[in-house]
XYZ file of C-alpha atoms in Angstrom:
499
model
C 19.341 -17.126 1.922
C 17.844 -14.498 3.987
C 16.174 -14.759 7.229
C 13.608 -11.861 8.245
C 12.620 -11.527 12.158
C 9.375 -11.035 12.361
C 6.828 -9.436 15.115
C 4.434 -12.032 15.218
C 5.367 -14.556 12.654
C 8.866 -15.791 13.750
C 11.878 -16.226 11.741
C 11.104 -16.889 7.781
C 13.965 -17.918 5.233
C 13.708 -16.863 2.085
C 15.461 -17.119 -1.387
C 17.569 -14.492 -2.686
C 18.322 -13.960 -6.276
C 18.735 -10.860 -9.157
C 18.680 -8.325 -5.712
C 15.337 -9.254 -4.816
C 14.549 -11.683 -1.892
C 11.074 -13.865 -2.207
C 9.029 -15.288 0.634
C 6.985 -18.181 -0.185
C 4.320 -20.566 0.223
C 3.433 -18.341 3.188
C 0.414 -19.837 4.772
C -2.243 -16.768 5.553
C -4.886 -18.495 7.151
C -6.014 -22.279 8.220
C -8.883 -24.147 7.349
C -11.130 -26.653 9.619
C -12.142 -28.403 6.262
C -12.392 -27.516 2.464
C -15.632 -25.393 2.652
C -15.003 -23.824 6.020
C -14.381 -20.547 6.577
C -10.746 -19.261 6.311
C -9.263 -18.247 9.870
C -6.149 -15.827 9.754
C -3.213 -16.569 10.917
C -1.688 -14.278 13.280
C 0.847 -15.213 15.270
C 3.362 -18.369 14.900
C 5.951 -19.900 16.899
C 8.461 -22.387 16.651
C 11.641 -23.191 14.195
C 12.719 -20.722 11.312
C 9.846 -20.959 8.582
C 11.134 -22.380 5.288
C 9.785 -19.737 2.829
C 12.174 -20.796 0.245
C 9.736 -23.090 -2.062
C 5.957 -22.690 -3.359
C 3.352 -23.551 -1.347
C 0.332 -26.152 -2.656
C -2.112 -24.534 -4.940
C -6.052 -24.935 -4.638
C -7.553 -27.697 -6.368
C -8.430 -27.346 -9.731
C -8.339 -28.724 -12.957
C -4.312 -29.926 -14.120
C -4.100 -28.169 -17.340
C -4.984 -24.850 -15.665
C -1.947 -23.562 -16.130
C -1.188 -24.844 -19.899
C -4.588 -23.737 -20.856
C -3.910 -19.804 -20.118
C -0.048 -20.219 -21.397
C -2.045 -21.616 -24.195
C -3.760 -18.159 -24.320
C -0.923 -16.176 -23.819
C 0.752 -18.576 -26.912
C 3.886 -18.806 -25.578
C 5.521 -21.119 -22.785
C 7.525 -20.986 -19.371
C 9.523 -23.385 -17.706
C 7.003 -25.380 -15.501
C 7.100 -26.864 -12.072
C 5.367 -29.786 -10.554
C 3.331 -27.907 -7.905
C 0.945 -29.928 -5.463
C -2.475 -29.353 -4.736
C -4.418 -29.049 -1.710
C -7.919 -28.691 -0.234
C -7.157 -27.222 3.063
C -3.647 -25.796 2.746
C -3.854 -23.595 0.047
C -4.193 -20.539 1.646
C -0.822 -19.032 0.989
C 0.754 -16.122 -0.997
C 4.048 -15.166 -1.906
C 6.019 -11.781 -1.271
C 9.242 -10.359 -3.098
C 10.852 -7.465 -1.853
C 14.389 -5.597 -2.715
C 17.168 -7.484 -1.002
C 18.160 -4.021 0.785
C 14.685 -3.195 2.842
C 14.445 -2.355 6.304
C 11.671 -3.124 8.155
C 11.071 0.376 8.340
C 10.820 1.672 4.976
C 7.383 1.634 4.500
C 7.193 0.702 0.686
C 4.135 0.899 -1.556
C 3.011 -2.868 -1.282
C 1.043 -3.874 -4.654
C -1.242 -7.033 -3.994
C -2.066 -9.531 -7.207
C -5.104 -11.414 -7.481
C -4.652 -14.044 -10.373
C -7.182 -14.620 -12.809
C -8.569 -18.053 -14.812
C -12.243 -17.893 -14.562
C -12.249 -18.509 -10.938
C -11.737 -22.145 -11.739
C -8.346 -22.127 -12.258
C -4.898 -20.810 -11.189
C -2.400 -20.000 -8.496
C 0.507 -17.473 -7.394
C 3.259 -19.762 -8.184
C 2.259 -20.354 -12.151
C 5.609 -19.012 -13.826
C 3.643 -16.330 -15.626
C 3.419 -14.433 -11.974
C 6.868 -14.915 -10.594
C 7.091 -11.618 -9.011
C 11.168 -11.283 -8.880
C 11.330 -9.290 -12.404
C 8.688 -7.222 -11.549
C 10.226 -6.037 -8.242
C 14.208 -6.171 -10.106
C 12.482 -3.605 -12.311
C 10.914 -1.543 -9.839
C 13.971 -0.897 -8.046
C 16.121 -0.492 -11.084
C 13.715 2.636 -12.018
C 13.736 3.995 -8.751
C 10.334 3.161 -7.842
C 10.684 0.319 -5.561
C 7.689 -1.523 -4.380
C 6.676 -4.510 -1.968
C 4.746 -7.348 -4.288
C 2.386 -9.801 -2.688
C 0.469 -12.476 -4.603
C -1.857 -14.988 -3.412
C -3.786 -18.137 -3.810
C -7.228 -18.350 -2.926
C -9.788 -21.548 -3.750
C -11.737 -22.269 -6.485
C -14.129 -23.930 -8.319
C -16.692 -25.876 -6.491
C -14.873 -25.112 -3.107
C -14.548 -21.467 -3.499
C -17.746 -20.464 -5.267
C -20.730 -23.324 -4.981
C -23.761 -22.890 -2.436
C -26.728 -23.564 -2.001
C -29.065 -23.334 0.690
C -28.532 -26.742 2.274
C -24.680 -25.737 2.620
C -25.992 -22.520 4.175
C -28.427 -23.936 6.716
C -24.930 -26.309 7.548
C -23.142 -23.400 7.983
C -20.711 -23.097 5.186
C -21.017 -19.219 3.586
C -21.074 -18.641 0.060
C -18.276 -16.883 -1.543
C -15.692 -18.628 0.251
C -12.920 -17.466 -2.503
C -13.398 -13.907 -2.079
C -13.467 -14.803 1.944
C -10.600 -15.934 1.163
C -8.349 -13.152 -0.411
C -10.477 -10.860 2.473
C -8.575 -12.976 4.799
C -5.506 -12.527 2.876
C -5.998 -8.494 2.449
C -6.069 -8.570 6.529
C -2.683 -10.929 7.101
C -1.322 -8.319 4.214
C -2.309 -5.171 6.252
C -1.421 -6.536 9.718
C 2.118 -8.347 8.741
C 3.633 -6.474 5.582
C 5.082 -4.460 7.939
C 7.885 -6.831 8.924
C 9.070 -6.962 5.166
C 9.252 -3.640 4.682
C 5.744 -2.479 3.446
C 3.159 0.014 4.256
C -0.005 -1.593 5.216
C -1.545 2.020 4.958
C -0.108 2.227 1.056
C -1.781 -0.873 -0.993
C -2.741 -1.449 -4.428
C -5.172 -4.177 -4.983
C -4.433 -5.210 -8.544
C -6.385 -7.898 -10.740
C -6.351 -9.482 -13.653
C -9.914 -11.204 -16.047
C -11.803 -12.908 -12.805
C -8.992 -11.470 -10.307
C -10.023 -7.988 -11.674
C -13.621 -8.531 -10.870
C -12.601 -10.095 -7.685
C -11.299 -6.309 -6.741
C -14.477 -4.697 -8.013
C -16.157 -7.239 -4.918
C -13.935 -5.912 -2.239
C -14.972 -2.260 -3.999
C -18.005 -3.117 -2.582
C -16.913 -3.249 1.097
C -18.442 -0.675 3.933
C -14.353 -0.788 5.889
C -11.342 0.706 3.868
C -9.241 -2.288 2.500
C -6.659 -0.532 0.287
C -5.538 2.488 -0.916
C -5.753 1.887 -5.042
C -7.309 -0.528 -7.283
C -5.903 -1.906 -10.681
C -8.491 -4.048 -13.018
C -6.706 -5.458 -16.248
C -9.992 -6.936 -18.352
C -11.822 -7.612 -16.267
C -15.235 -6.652 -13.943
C -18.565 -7.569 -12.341
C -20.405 -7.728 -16.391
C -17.232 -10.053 -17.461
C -17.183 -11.997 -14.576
C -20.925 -11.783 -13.368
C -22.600 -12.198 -9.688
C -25.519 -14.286 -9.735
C -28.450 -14.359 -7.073
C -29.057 -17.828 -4.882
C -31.815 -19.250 -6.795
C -29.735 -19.899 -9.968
C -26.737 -21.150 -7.832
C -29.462 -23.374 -6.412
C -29.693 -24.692 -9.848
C -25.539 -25.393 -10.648
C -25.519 -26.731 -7.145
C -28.102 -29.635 -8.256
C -26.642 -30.453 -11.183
C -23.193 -30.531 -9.866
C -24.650 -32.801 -7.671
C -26.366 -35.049 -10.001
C -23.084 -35.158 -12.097
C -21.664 -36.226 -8.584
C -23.902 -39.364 -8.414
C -25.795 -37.412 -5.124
C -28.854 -36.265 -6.852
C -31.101 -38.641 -4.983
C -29.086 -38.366 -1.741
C -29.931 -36.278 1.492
C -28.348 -33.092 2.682
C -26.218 -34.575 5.214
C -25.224 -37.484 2.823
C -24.369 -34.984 0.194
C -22.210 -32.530 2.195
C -20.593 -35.480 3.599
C -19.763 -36.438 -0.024
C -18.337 -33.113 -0.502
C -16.195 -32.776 2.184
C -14.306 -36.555 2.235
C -14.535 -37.736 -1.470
C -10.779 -37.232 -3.022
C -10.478 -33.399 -4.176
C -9.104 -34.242 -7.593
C -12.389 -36.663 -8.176
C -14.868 -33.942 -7.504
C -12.943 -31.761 -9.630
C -13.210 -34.895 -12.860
C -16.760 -35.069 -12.067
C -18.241 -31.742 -12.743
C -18.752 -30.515 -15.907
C -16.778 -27.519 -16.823
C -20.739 -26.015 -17.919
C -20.830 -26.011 -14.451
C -18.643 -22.620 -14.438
C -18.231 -20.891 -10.735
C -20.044 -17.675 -10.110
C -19.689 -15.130 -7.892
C -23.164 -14.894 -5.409
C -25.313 -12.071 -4.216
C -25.124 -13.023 -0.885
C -26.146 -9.363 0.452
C -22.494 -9.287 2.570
C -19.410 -9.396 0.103
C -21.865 -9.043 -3.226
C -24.525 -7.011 -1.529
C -26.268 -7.258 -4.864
C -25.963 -7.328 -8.854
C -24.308 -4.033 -10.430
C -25.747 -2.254 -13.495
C -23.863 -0.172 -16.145
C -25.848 3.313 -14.824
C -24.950 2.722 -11.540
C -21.734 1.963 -12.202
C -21.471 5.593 -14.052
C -23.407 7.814 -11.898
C -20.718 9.590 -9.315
C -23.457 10.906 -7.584
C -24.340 7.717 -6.051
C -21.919 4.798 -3.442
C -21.982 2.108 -5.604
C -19.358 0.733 -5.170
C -19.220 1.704 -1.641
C -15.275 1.928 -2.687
C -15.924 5.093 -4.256
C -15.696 6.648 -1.096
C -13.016 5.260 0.269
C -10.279 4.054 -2.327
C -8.244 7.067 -3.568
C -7.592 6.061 -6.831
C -8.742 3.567 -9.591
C -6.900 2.582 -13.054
C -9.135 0.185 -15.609
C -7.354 -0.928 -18.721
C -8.210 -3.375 -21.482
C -7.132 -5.441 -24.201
C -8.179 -4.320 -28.023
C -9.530 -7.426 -27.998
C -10.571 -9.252 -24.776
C -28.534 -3.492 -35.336
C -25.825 -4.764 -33.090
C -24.621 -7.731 -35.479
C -25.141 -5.549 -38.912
C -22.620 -3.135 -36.958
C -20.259 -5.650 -35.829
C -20.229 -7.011 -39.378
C -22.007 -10.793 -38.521
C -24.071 -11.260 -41.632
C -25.294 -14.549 -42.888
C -23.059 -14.650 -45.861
C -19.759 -14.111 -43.607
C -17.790 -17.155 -43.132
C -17.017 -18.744 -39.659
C -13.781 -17.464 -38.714
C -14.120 -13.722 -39.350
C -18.055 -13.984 -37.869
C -16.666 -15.541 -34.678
C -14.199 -12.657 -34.503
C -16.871 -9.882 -35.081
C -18.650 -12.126 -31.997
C -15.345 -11.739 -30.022
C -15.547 -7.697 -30.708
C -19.167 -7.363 -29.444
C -18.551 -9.252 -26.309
C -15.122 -7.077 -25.648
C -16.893 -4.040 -26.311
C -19.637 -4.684 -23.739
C -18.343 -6.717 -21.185
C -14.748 -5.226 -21.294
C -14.356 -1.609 -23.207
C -17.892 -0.045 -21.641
C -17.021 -1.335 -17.895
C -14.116 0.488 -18.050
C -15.409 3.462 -19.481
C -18.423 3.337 -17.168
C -15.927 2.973 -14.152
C -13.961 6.061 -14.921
C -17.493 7.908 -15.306
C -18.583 7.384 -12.065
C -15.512 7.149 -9.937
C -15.276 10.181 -7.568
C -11.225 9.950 -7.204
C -8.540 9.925 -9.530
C -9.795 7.257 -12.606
C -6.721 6.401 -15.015
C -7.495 4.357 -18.163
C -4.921 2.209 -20.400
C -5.816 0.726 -23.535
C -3.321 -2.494 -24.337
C -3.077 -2.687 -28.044
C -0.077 -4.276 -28.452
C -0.458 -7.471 -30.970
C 0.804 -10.810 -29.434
C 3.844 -11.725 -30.911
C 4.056 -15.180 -30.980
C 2.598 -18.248 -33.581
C -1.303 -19.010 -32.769
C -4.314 -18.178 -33.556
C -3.778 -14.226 -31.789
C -0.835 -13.237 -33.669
C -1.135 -9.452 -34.249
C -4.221 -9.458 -32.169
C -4.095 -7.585 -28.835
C -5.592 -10.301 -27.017
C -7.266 -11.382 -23.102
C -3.910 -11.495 -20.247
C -1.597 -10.810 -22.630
C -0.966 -6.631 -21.007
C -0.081 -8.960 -17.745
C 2.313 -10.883 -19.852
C 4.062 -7.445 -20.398
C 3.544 -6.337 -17.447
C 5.014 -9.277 -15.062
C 8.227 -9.410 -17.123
C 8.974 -13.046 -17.476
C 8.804 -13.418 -21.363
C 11.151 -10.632 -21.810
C 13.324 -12.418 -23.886
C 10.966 -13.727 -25.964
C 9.954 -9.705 -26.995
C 11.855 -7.625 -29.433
C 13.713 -4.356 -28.380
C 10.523 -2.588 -29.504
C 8.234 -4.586 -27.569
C 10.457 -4.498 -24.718
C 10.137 -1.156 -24.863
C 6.559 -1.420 -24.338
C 6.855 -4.039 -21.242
C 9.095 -2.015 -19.859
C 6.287 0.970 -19.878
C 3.330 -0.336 -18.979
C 5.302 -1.269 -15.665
C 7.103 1.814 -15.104
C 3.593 3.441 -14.839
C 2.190 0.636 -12.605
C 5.430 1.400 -10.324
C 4.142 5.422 -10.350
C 0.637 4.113 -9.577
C 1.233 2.193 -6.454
C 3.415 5.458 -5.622
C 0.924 8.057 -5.885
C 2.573 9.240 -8.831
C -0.211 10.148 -11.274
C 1.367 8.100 -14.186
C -0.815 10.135 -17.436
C -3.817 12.542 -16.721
C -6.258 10.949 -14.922
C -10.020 11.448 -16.082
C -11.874 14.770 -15.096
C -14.922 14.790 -13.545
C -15.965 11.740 -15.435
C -16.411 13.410 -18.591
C -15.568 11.092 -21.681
C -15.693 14.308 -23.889
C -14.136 17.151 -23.052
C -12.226 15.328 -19.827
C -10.765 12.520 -21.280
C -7.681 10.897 -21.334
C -6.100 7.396 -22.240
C -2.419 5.754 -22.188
C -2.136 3.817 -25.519
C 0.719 0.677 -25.127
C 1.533 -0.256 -28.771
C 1.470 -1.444 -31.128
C 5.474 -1.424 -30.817
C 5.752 -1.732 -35.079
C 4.416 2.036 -34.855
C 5.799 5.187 -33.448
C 5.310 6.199 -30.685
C 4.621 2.992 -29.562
C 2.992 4.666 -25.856
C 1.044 7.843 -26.130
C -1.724 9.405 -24.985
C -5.359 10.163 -26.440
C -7.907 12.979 -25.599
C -11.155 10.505 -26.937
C -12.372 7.399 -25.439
C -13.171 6.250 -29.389
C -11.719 5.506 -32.970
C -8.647 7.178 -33.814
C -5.098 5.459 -32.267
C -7.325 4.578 -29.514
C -8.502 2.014 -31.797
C -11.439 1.299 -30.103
C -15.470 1.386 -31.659
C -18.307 3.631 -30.082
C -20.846 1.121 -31.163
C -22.451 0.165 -28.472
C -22.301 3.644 -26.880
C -23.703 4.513 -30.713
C -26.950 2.318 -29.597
C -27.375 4.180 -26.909
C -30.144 5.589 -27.462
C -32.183 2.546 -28.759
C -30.881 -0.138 -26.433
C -28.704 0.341 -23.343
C -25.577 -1.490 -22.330
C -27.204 -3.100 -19.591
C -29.804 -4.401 -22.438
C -26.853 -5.453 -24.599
C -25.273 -7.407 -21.698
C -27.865 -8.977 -21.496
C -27.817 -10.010 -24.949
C -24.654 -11.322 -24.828
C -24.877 -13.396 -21.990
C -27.808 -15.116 -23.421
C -26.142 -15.586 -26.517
C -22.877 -17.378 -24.894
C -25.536 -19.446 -22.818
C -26.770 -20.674 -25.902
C -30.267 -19.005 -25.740
C-alpha cells in the first residue's frame, strides 16, 4: 500500500499492483440531495483516506454493466459494486508507482459512456492499471483519471417546475464540470499537470466532451471522442424535456399530483424504485439550457472554421475523432423491399453510422482550427455474437483499455497495443500520424487505419476520407447536393422514433 501526502486532501492509501498505484472511490464533490447541485470538494481533514476500494456508482439500471459487456461480446470478472444517490461523485486515478509529486505528467481524463443511463468508473472494462502499466512500459507515461457522474432521471430530467425549485438541468455534465475542476486543482499531488489534460470520451461520454467544447473558460488542453457526438447523442430544447418529464411522471403514479408533491416524490422515494418505474422510452437527453448547451449544433456549423462553435475551437489545442466501421438514401444503402430482415437491419445500422458517427467526425476535423487527428477502428470483434467480424460500437475502447488482452491473438494484440501507444503520444503532444490540414478532406487529408489484424499492415495510414482501406462510404456526402446531413439526421432520428 501506498500513502500519498497531499496539499489539501490529507493522507490517501492506495493499492499498489503491476508498478502502478490506484486511488479510488475518491469522492470529488458532495451533494445536499440527489438533484442538487454538485459542490467540490476542496480541502479534507482527518484520518488517512482509504482509497484502496471502489467507490458507489450512480443509480441506474443493474444490468448496466452486462448489457455493454453484452455489446462488447465478451466478459470480465465482475464485482458487486453499490449504488448511491448522493455519494456517487467519485473518480478513480492510477499513476506509475515511481511519481513524484513534481513530475508534472500528461493527466488523460475518461468519461464513460452507456447512453447516459448507465455506467460507472469501476466497471472492469475501465480498470485503468493496464492502461497506465503500458504507458510507462513505452516510455510515455501518463496520469489516468476516470470518473462517475449521475444519470438517468437524476442527471438529465427537468422541467420547469424543477427549475422554478431550483434544481438546474444538466446536472450530469455539472457534474464531470465539477470533477474537471477537483482534477485541475488536486492532480497535482499525484504527480500530474493540471495545465496538460486530455478530456477523452467514449458513445455518450464522447458527446459529453463535445458539451464542455462548448465552454467560454479553458478546461483542458486536448479532446478525444471515440463514436460518439452532439448528432449521436443529441441536445434537446426544454419544451420536449417538458414532455419526458410528464410522462416519467405519470409512469411514476404523480401525474395528477402538485409540484411540491411531485418533487417531494422525487427526492425521498427509494432510488432503485424510480429507476423500475420509468420506462427505458424515457431515454435521458442532454438540454439546451443556454449555459452548458448554449444551444443545438448543426453539421455546417460544426465544419465552418471560420466561425466559434464550439467555443473550444479557440481554446483546446488539439482534437482526435475516431470511429467504429460500424457504430435515394435506402436504394444506396441497399434497404429494398425484397431484402430480408437481417441484412436490411444492417444496411439500417450503416446509414445511422454514417450520419450520426462517420460525418461528425469528418465535419469536426473540417472545422477545427488546431491540430484535428482522425482514426478509423476497423478491427472485427473477435469473439462469438452477433458482431463477429464486424467492427462494432465500444469495441476500439476495448482495445484501447487493455483488459481483454488475453482474450486477443498476437495479431490483434498488436493492434491494442497501437491504438494506445498513439493515445500515449496524444496526451504528450506528440503528433501521433499527420494531423488534418486546413480542414481539407481532399487534398489535406489523413487517417490512422487499426485493422483488421487478419491483413497486413494491420495500422496504416490513408490520404482519403472514403472507400479504399479506409473502408468507409461517401454516401451521404454523395447526397450532398440534394439533401444535407443535417436533413438526413433528421431523417434518421425520426425513423428510430418510430415516425
Amino acid at each position: 500500500m501506498t500513502i500519498l501526502l497531499t496539499q489539501n486532501l490529507g493522507k490517501i492509501r492506495g493499492r499498489d499492483s503491476n508498478q502502478v498505484t490506484q486511488f479510488l472511490g475518491i469522492k470529488y464533490a458532495t451533494l445536499n440531495d440527489r438533484l442538487a447541485d454538485a459542490q467540490l470538494i476542496e480541502t479534507r481533514g482527518g484520518d488517512v483516506l482509504d482509497a484502496t476500494k471502489d467507490g458507489p456508482t450512480a443509480l441506474s439500471p443493474s444490468f448496466g454493466c452486462d448489457l455493454e459487456l453484452s455489446i462488447i461480446q465478451h466478459t470480465l470478472p465482475k464485482k458487486p459494486l453499490p449504488q448511491s444517490d448522493v455519494d456517487c461523485l467519485n473518480l478513480n486515478i492510477a499513476i506509475p508507482s515511481d511519481t513524484t509529486t513534481d513530475a508534472r505528467l500528461p493527466v488523460f481524463v475518461f468519461i464513460h459512456g452507456g447512453g447516459l443511463f448507465i455506467g460507472a468508473n469501476s466497471w472492469p472494462q475501465f480498470d485503468l492499471e493496464r492502461l497506465v502499466a503500458l504507458s510507462v512500459s513505452n516510455r510515455l507515461p501518463i496520469v489516468a483519471v476516470s470518473i462517475n457522474y449521475r444519470l438517468g432521471m437524476f442527471g438529465f430530467m427537468t422541467s420547469e417546475e424543477l427549475r422554478n425549485a431550483g434544481y438546474k438541468a444538466n446536472n450530469g455534465l455539472r457534474d464531470q464540470r465539477v470533477a474537471l475542476a477537483w482534477v485541475r486543482r488536486h492532480i497535482g499531488d499525484f504527480g500530474g499537470d493540471p495545465d496538460n489534460i486530455t478530456l477523452a470520451g467514449m458513445s455518450a461520454g464522447a458527446a459529453s466532451v463535445a458539451c464542455h467544447l462548448e465552454s467560454e473558460t479553458p478546461l483542458f488542453k486536448r479532446a478525444i471522442m471515440m463514436s460518439g457526438n452532439r448528432f449521436f447523442s443529441p441536445s434537446l430544447p426544454y419544451g420536449a424535456h417538458e414532455q419526458k418529464y410528464e410522462q416519467a411522471m405519470a409512469a411514476l403514479g404523480l401525474a395528477d399530483a402538485s409540484p411540491e408533491e411531485r418533487i417531494g416524490a422525487l427526492l425521498k422515494t427509494p432510488g432503485e424504485e424510480l429507476v423500475a418505474k420509468v420506462p427505458p422510452s424515457l431515454s435521458p437527453t442532454f438540454a439546451v439550457d443556454g449555459d452548458l448547451v448554449p444551444s443545438a449544433i448543426t453539421y455546417s456549423q460544426l465544419a465552418d472554421r471560420t466561425n466559434h462553435i464550439p467555443k473550444g475551437k479557440d481554446w483546446c489545442q488539439d482534437l482526435m475523432v475516431g470511429d467504429a466501421q460500424i457504430d435515394q438514401i435506402s436504394l444506396r444503402y441497399g434497404i429494398t423491399k425484397d431484402l430480408d430482415d437481417e441484412h436490411a437491419f444492417l444496411a439500417i445500422l450503416e446509414f445511422l453510422n454514417d450520419v450520426w458517427m462517420f460525418a461528425p467526425s469528418l465535419a469536426s476535423a473540417q472545422g477545427w482550427k488546431g491540430r484535428a487527428f482522425v482514426y478509423y477502428f476497423n478491427e472485427g470483434n473477435p469473439w462469438d455474437g452477433a458482431w463477429q467480424g464486424r467492427a462494432g460500437h465500444i469495441l476500439d475502447l476495448a482495445y484501447l483499455f487493455q483488459n481483454f488482452r488475453e482474450s486477443l491473438s498476437p495479431a490483434q494484440q498488436k493492434v491494442s497495443s497501437a491504438i494506445a501507444e498513439d493515445f500515449f503520444k496524444f496526451c504528450h503532444g506528440i503528433q501521433p500520424w499527420p494531423p488534418v490540414v486546413d480542414g481539407n478532406l481532399e487534398g489535406g487529408f489523413t487517417a490512422r487505419v487499426y485493422g483488421p489484424s487478419s491483413q497486413e499492415p494491420a495500422i496504416q495510414q490513408v490520404d482519403q476520407p472514403f472507400g479504399g482501406k479506409s473502408q468507409r462510404r461517401s454516401t451521404v456526402f454523395d447526397l450532398g447536393d440534394k439533401i444535407s446531413l443535417d436533413e438526413l439526421s433528421r431523417i434518421a432520428t425520426m425513423f428510430t422514433a418510430g415516425q
